[in-house]
Amino acid sequence: MCDSGKQCQMNYTYYIPEDTKNDLFFAANIILVGGIASLVVNVFVIYGLKKTQLLGWSFGPLCMSQCIANCGNAITFGILVSLISIFDPAFHSTYWGARCGQLFMLFYYGSFFSHFLSATNRLFCITYPMQYPTVFSRGHTKIWIGIAWLLACGLAAPFFYDECTVFFDIHTLSIQYLVTACTPYVAVYLDYYLNIALMLVLIFVDLATLHKIKSLRNTVGGTLAFRKKQHRDTRLFMQTVFQALLIIIELALFYIVADYFQNKWMKFVFTTIPRVFLPMFDGVIVILFNKDLRPWLRKQGETYNIFHTTGSPSFVADPRSIA
């Protein structure tokens, strides 16, 4: 597709060697399986959170926004890319075939900013509990989610320009940037440096929340309801931490580890596989940290009341919870 150091053009037909077709067919089936698995897991989480209102009207919608982005990633990268690779690999070299890369960028940033809101939500819930109901009210939460997706759309918009295309390269079995004059701006500044900056901000938010949690643990006393809420807030914070670790792993594999290998299968393992399967584990983490989402551990149609303070558990959902 694109030789290093040369200008590349989309919208052309080229010969695909038979061995490349065979490798692509095998890789595409792996991507397809990962995409379907990720889609199933995240749809289950969205349905569970919507039905049970387990995480209230604030943290719950933020988690759902991230899962929606994961579903978009699964459909675009895990399903569209794989089906194109199986039935018409040359379509990847066209303008519209390369839009899969742009959609992937949209849903990647949609997932990241949704997660950043979740981390900020935990920071305010634990550090600024008096301001939390105002900052993350039902209406404000919708506004924050809208802003997150507007930012994602803004960052994905430059890839509409033909010279700034990001596409799935059938020869390296990974997402690549079209080598043009635009490449340094979108690949280096808009992608690499921006991701580093965003991750540093996210790590700072999580460290600030962790510091507050440690200081609260040193305090003595508090009612049973307060201690239960403190335990729950810590659990949800740890959920966001593990989800952040997935993002760090994905970026580390893509920007650092993959550069040590030239073999296309190693590139595939360290770039494409994480981008397809890690969103699935993102949904799995939500399930693991919220046992009431697991249908085999709860009665159908019942949810655990997180504000119940008596000795026995209550299975009456509290729609007023802002988590």
Coordinates of C-alpha atoms in Angstrom, one line a residue:
M1 CA 0.0 0.0 0.0
C2 CA 2.4 2.7 1.2
D3 CA 6.2 2.5 1.0
S4 CA 8.1 4.4 3.6
G5 CA 9.1 7.9 2.5
K6 CA 6.9 7.9 -0.6
Q7 CA 3.7 9.8 -1.2
C8 CA 0.6 7.5 -1.2
Q9 CA -2.7 7.8 -3.0
M10 CA -6.0 6.2 -2.2
N11 CA -8.6 5.1 -4.8
Y12 CA -6.5 2.8 -6.9
T13 CA -6.6 -0.9 -7.6
Y14 CA -3.5 -3.1 -7.0
Y15 CA -2.5 -6.7 -7.2
I16 CA -2.7 -8.7 -3.9
P17 CA -0.4 -11.7 -3.7
E18 CA -2.1 -15.0 -2.8
D19 CA -0.1 -15.5 0.4
T20 CA -1.2 -12.0 1.5
K21 CA -4.8 -12.9 0.9
N22 CA -4.4 -16.1 3.0
D23 CA -2.8 -14.2 5.9
L24 CA -5.4 -11.5 5.7
F25 CA -8.2 -14.1 5.7
F26 CA -6.8 -15.7 8.9
A27 CA -6.3 -12.3 10.6
A28 CA -9.7 -11.1 9.6
N29 CA -11.4 -14.0 11.2
I30 CA -9.6 -13.3 14.4
I31 CA -10.7 -9.7 14.3
L32 CA -14.2 -10.8 13.5
V33 CA -14.4 -13.1 16.6
G34 CA -12.9 -10.3 18.8
G35 CA -15.4 -7.7 17.4
I36 CA -18.4 -9.9 18.0
A37 CA -17.2 -10.8 21.5
S38 CA -16.6 -7.2 22.4
L39 CA -20.0 -6.2 21.0
V40 CA -21.8 -8.8 23.0
V41 CA -20.1 -8.0 26.3
N42 CA -20.6 -4.2 26.0
V43 CA -24.2 -4.5 24.8
F44 CA -24.9 -6.7 27.9
V45 CA -23.3 -4.1 30.1
I46 CA -25.3 -1.2 28.5
Y47 CA -28.5 -3.3 28.9
G48 CA -27.8 -4.2 32.5
L49 CA -26.9 -0.7 33.6
K50 CA -30.0 0.7 31.8
K51 CA -32.4 -1.9 33.2
T52 CA -31.1 -2.0 36.8
Q53 CA -30.1 1.7 37.2
L54 CA -27.4 0.2 39.4
L55 CA -24.9 3.1 39.1
G56 CA -27.5 5.8 39.2
W57 CA -28.0 8.8 36.8
S58 CA -24.4 10.0 36.9
F59 CA -21.7 7.3 37.0
G60 CA -24.0 4.8 35.2
P61 CA -24.5 7.0 32.0
L62 CA -20.7 7.7 31.9
C63 CA -20.0 4.0 31.9
M64 CA -22.7 3.4 29.3
S65 CA -21.1 6.2 27.1
Q66 CA -17.8 4.3 27.2
C67 CA -19.5 1.0 26.4
I68 CA -21.3 2.6 23.5
A69 CA -17.9 3.8 22.2
N70 CA -16.6 0.2 22.7
C71 CA -19.6 -1.1 20.6
G72 CA -18.7 1.4 17.9
N73 CA -15.1 0.2 17.9
A74 CA -16.3 -3.4 17.7
I75 CA -18.6 -2.7 14.8
T76 CA -16.1 -0.6 12.9
F77 CA -12.8 -2.2 13.5
G78 CA -13.8 -5.8 14.5
I79 CA -16.6 -6.3 12.0
L80 CA -16.4 -3.8 9.1
V81 CA -12.6 -4.1 8.7
S82 CA -12.8 -7.9 9.0
L83 CA -15.6 -8.3 6.4
I84 CA -13.9 -6.0 4.0
S85 CA -10.7 -7.9 4.4
I86 CA -12.4 -11.2 3.7
F87 CA -14.6 -10.3 0.8
D88 CA -12.9 -7.3 -0.9
P89 CA -9.4 -6.5 0.5
A90 CA -8.8 -3.9 -2.3
F91 CA -11.6 -1.7 -0.9
H92 CA -9.3 -0.8 2.0
S93 CA -7.3 1.3 -0.6
T94 CA -10.3 3.4 -1.5
Y95 CA -11.4 6.7 0.1
W96 CA -14.5 5.1 1.6
G97 CA -12.8 1.9 2.6
A98 CA -10.3 4.0 4.6
R99 CA -13.1 5.7 6.5
C100 CA -13.0 2.6 8.8
G101 CA -9.8 4.1 10.3
Q102 CA -11.5 7.4 10.9
L103 CA -14.5 5.8 12.6
F104 CA -12.0 3.9 14.8
M105 CA -10.4 7.2 15.8
L106 CA -13.8 8.6 16.6
F107 CA -14.8 5.8 18.9
Y108 CA -11.3 5.5 20.5
Y109 CA -11.5 9.2 21.6
G110 CA -15.2 8.8 22.5
S111 CA -14.2 5.9 24.8
F112 CA -11.2 7.8 26.2
F113 CA -13.1 11.0 27.0
S114 CA -16.0 9.0 28.5
H115 CA -13.5 7.2 30.7
F116 CA -11.9 10.5 31.7
L117 CA -15.3 11.8 32.8
S118 CA -15.7 8.6 34.9
A119 CA -12.4 9.2 36.6
T120 CA -13.3 12.9 37.2
N121 CA -16.6 11.7 38.5
R122 CA -14.9 9.6 41.2
L123 CA -12.6 12.5 42.0
F124 CA -15.5 14.8 42.8
C125 CA -17.5 12.1 44.5
I126 CA -14.7 11.3 47.0
T127 CA -12.9 14.6 47.2
Y128 CA -15.7 17.1 46.9
P129 CA -18.8 15.3 48.1
M130 CA -20.8 18.6 48.7
Q131 CA -20.2 19.9 45.2
Y132 CA -20.6 16.5 43.5
P133 CA -24.5 16.4 43.2
T134 CA -24.4 19.8 41.4
V135 CA -21.4 19.2 39.1
F136 CA -22.7 15.7 38.2
S137 CA -26.4 16.2 38.3
R138 CA -28.6 14.4 35.8
G139 CA -28.6 17.4 33.4
H140 CA -24.9 18.3 33.8
T141 CA -23.9 14.6 33.2
K142 CA -25.7 14.7 29.9
I143 CA -23.9 17.9 29.0
W144 CA -20.5 16.4 30.0
I145 CA -21.1 13.4 27.8
G146 CA -22.1 15.6 24.9
I147 CA -18.9 17.6 25.3
A148 CA -16.9 14.4 25.4
W149 CA -18.4 13.2 22.1
L150 CA -18.0 16.7 20.5
L151 CA -14.3 16.5 21.3
A152 CA -14.1 13.1 19.8
C153 CA -15.8 14.2 16.6
G154 CA -13.4 17.2 16.5
L155 CA -10.3 15.0 16.8
A156 CA -11.7 12.6 14.2
A157 CA -12.7 15.3 11.7
P158 CA -9.2 15.9 10.2
F159 CA -9.1 12.3 8.9
F160 CA -11.9 13.1 6.5
Y161 CA -9.3 14.9 4.5
D162 CA -7.8 12.5 1.9
E163 CA -4.2 13.5 2.7
C164 CA -4.7 12.8 6.4
T165 CA -6.1 9.3 6.0
V166 CA -5.6 6.6 8.5
F167 CA -6.5 3.1 7.2
F168 CA -6.1 -0.6 7.8
D169 CA -3.1 -1.8 5.9
I170 CA -3.5 -5.4 4.6
H171 CA 0.2 -5.9 4.3
T172 CA 1.1 -5.0 8.0
L173 CA -2.3 -6.1 9.3
S174 CA -2.6 -2.9 11.3
I175 CA -3.8 0.6 11.3
Q176 CA -1.4 2.9 9.4
Y177 CA -1.2 6.5 8.4
L178 CA -1.1 7.5 4.8
V179 CA 2.4 8.9 4.2
T180 CA 1.9 12.5 3.0
A181 CA 2.7 16.0 4.1
C182 CA -0.2 15.7 6.6
T183 CA 1.2 12.7 8.3
P184 CA 3.5 14.5 10.9
Y185 CA 0.6 16.6 12.1
V186 CA -2.0 13.8 12.6
A187 CA 0.3 11.0 13.5
V188 CA 2.8 12.8 15.7
Y189 CA 0.9 15.8 17.2
L190 CA -2.7 14.8 17.0
D191 CA -2.2 11.2 17.9
Y192 CA 1.1 10.5 19.7
Y193 CA 1.7 13.7 21.7
L194 CA -2.0 14.3 22.4
N195 CA -2.4 10.7 23.8
I196 CA 0.6 11.2 26.1
A197 CA -0.8 14.5 27.4
L198 CA -4.2 13.0 27.9
M199 CA -2.8 10.0 29.8
L200 CA -0.7 12.2 32.1
V201 CA -3.8 14.2 33.0
L202 CA -5.8 11.0 33.6
I203 CA -3.0 9.6 35.8
F204 CA -3.0 12.9 37.8
V205 CA -6.7 12.6 38.4
D206 CA -6.5 9.0 39.6
L207 CA -3.5 9.8 41.9
A208 CA -5.4 12.7 43.4
T209 CA -8.4 10.5 44.0
L210 CA -6.2 7.8 45.5
H211 CA -4.6 10.3 47.8
K212 CA -8.0 11.4 49.1
I213 CA -9.0 7.8 49.7
K214 CA -5.9 7.1 51.7
S215 CA -6.5 10.2 53.9
L216 CA -10.1 9.1 54.5
R217 CA -9.0 5.7 55.6
N218 CA -7.0 7.3 58.3
T219 CA -10.1 8.9 59.8
V220 CA -11.8 7.1 62.7
G221 CA -15.5 6.8 63.2
G222 CA -18.4 7.4 60.8
T223 CA -21.8 5.7 60.6
L224 CA -22.4 2.3 59.0
A225 CA -24.0 4.0 56.0
F226 CA -20.9 6.3 55.6
R227 CA -18.5 3.3 55.7
K228 CA -20.6 1.4 53.2
K229 CA -20.7 4.4 50.9
Q230 CA -16.9 4.8 51.3
H231 CA -16.3 1.2 50.5
R232 CA -18.6 1.5 47.4
D233 CA -16.9 4.7 46.2
T234 CA -13.5 3.0 46.5
R235 CA -14.7 0.0 44.6
L236 CA -16.0 2.1 41.7
F237 CA -12.7 4.1 41.7
M238 CA -10.8 0.9 41.4
Q239 CA -13.0 0.0 38.4
T240 CA -11.9 3.2 36.7
V241 CA -8.3 2.5 37.6
F242 CA -8.3 -1.0 35.9
Q243 CA -10.1 0.5 32.9
A244 CA -7.3 3.2 32.7
L245 CA -4.7 0.4 32.8
L246 CA -6.2 -1.1 29.7
I247 CA -5.8 2.2 27.9
I248 CA -2.2 2.4 29.1
I249 CA -1.5 -1.1 28.0
E250 CA -3.0 -0.4 24.5
L251 CA -0.9 2.7 24.0
A252 CA 2.3 1.1 25.3
L253 CA 1.9 -1.9 23.0
F254 CA 1.1 0.3 20.0
Y255 CA 3.7 3.1 20.5
I256 CA 6.6 1.2 22.2
V257 CA 6.5 -2.6 22.0
A258 CA 5.4 -2.9 18.4
D259 CA 8.3 -0.7 17.2
Y260 CA 10.7 -3.5 18.2
F261 CA 9.3 -5.9 15.6
Q262 CA 9.2 -5.8 11.8
N263 CA 7.3 -9.1 11.3
K264 CA 3.7 -8.4 10.3
W265 CA 2.3 -11.0 12.7
M266 CA 4.1 -9.4 15.6
K267 CA 2.7 -6.1 14.5
F268 CA -0.7 -7.6 14.3
V269 CA -0.4 -9.1 17.9
F270 CA 0.8 -5.9 19.5
T271 CA -1.3 -3.3 17.6
T272 CA -4.5 -4.8 16.1
I273 CA -5.3 -7.5 18.6
P274 CA -5.3 -5.1 21.6
R275 CA -7.4 -2.6 19.8
V276 CA -10.0 -5.3 19.1
F277 CA -10.0 -7.3 22.3
L278 CA -9.2 -4.7 25.0
P279 CA -12.6 -2.9 24.6
M280 CA -14.2 -6.3 25.4
F281 CA -12.2 -6.5 28.7
D282 CA -13.3 -3.0 29.4
G283 CA -16.8 -4.3 29.6
V284 CA -15.7 -7.3 31.6
I285 CA -14.2 -5.0 34.2
V286 CA -17.6 -3.3 34.7
I287 CA -19.2 -6.7 35.2
L288 CA -16.6 -7.9 37.7
F289 CA -16.8 -4.7 39.8
N290 CA -20.6 -4.7 39.8
K291 CA -21.8 -8.1 40.8
D292 CA -25.5 -7.2 40.4
L293 CA -24.9 -7.1 36.7
R294 CA -24.2 -10.8 36.7
P295 CA -27.5 -12.5 36.0
W296 CA -26.5 -15.7 37.8
L297 CA -26.0 -13.8 41.1
R298 CA -29.2 -11.8 41.2
K299 CA -32.9 -12.4 40.7
Q300 CA -34.4 -11.4 37.4
G301 CA -35.7 -7.8 37.5
E302 CA -34.3 -7.0 40.9
T303 CA -31.4 -4.8 41.9
Y304 CA -29.5 -4.1 45.0
N305 CA -30.3 -0.9 46.9
I306 CA -26.8 0.6 47.4
F307 CA -28.1 3.0 50.1
H308 CA -29.7 0.3 52.2
T309 CA -28.2 0.5 55.7
T310 CA -29.8 -2.3 57.7
G311 CA -28.1 -5.6 58.4
S312 CA -29.9 -7.5 55.6
P313 CA -29.6 -6.7 51.9
S314 CA -32.4 -4.9 50.0
F315 CA -33.3 -5.7 46.4
V316 CA -35.3 -2.5 45.8
A317 CA -33.7 -0.2 43.1
D318 CA -33.2 3.4 44.1
P319 CA -33.6 5.5 40.9
R320 CA -32.5 8.6 42.8
S321 CA -28.9 7.4 43.1
I322 CA -26.4 9.6 41.4
A323 CA -23.5 7.1 42.2

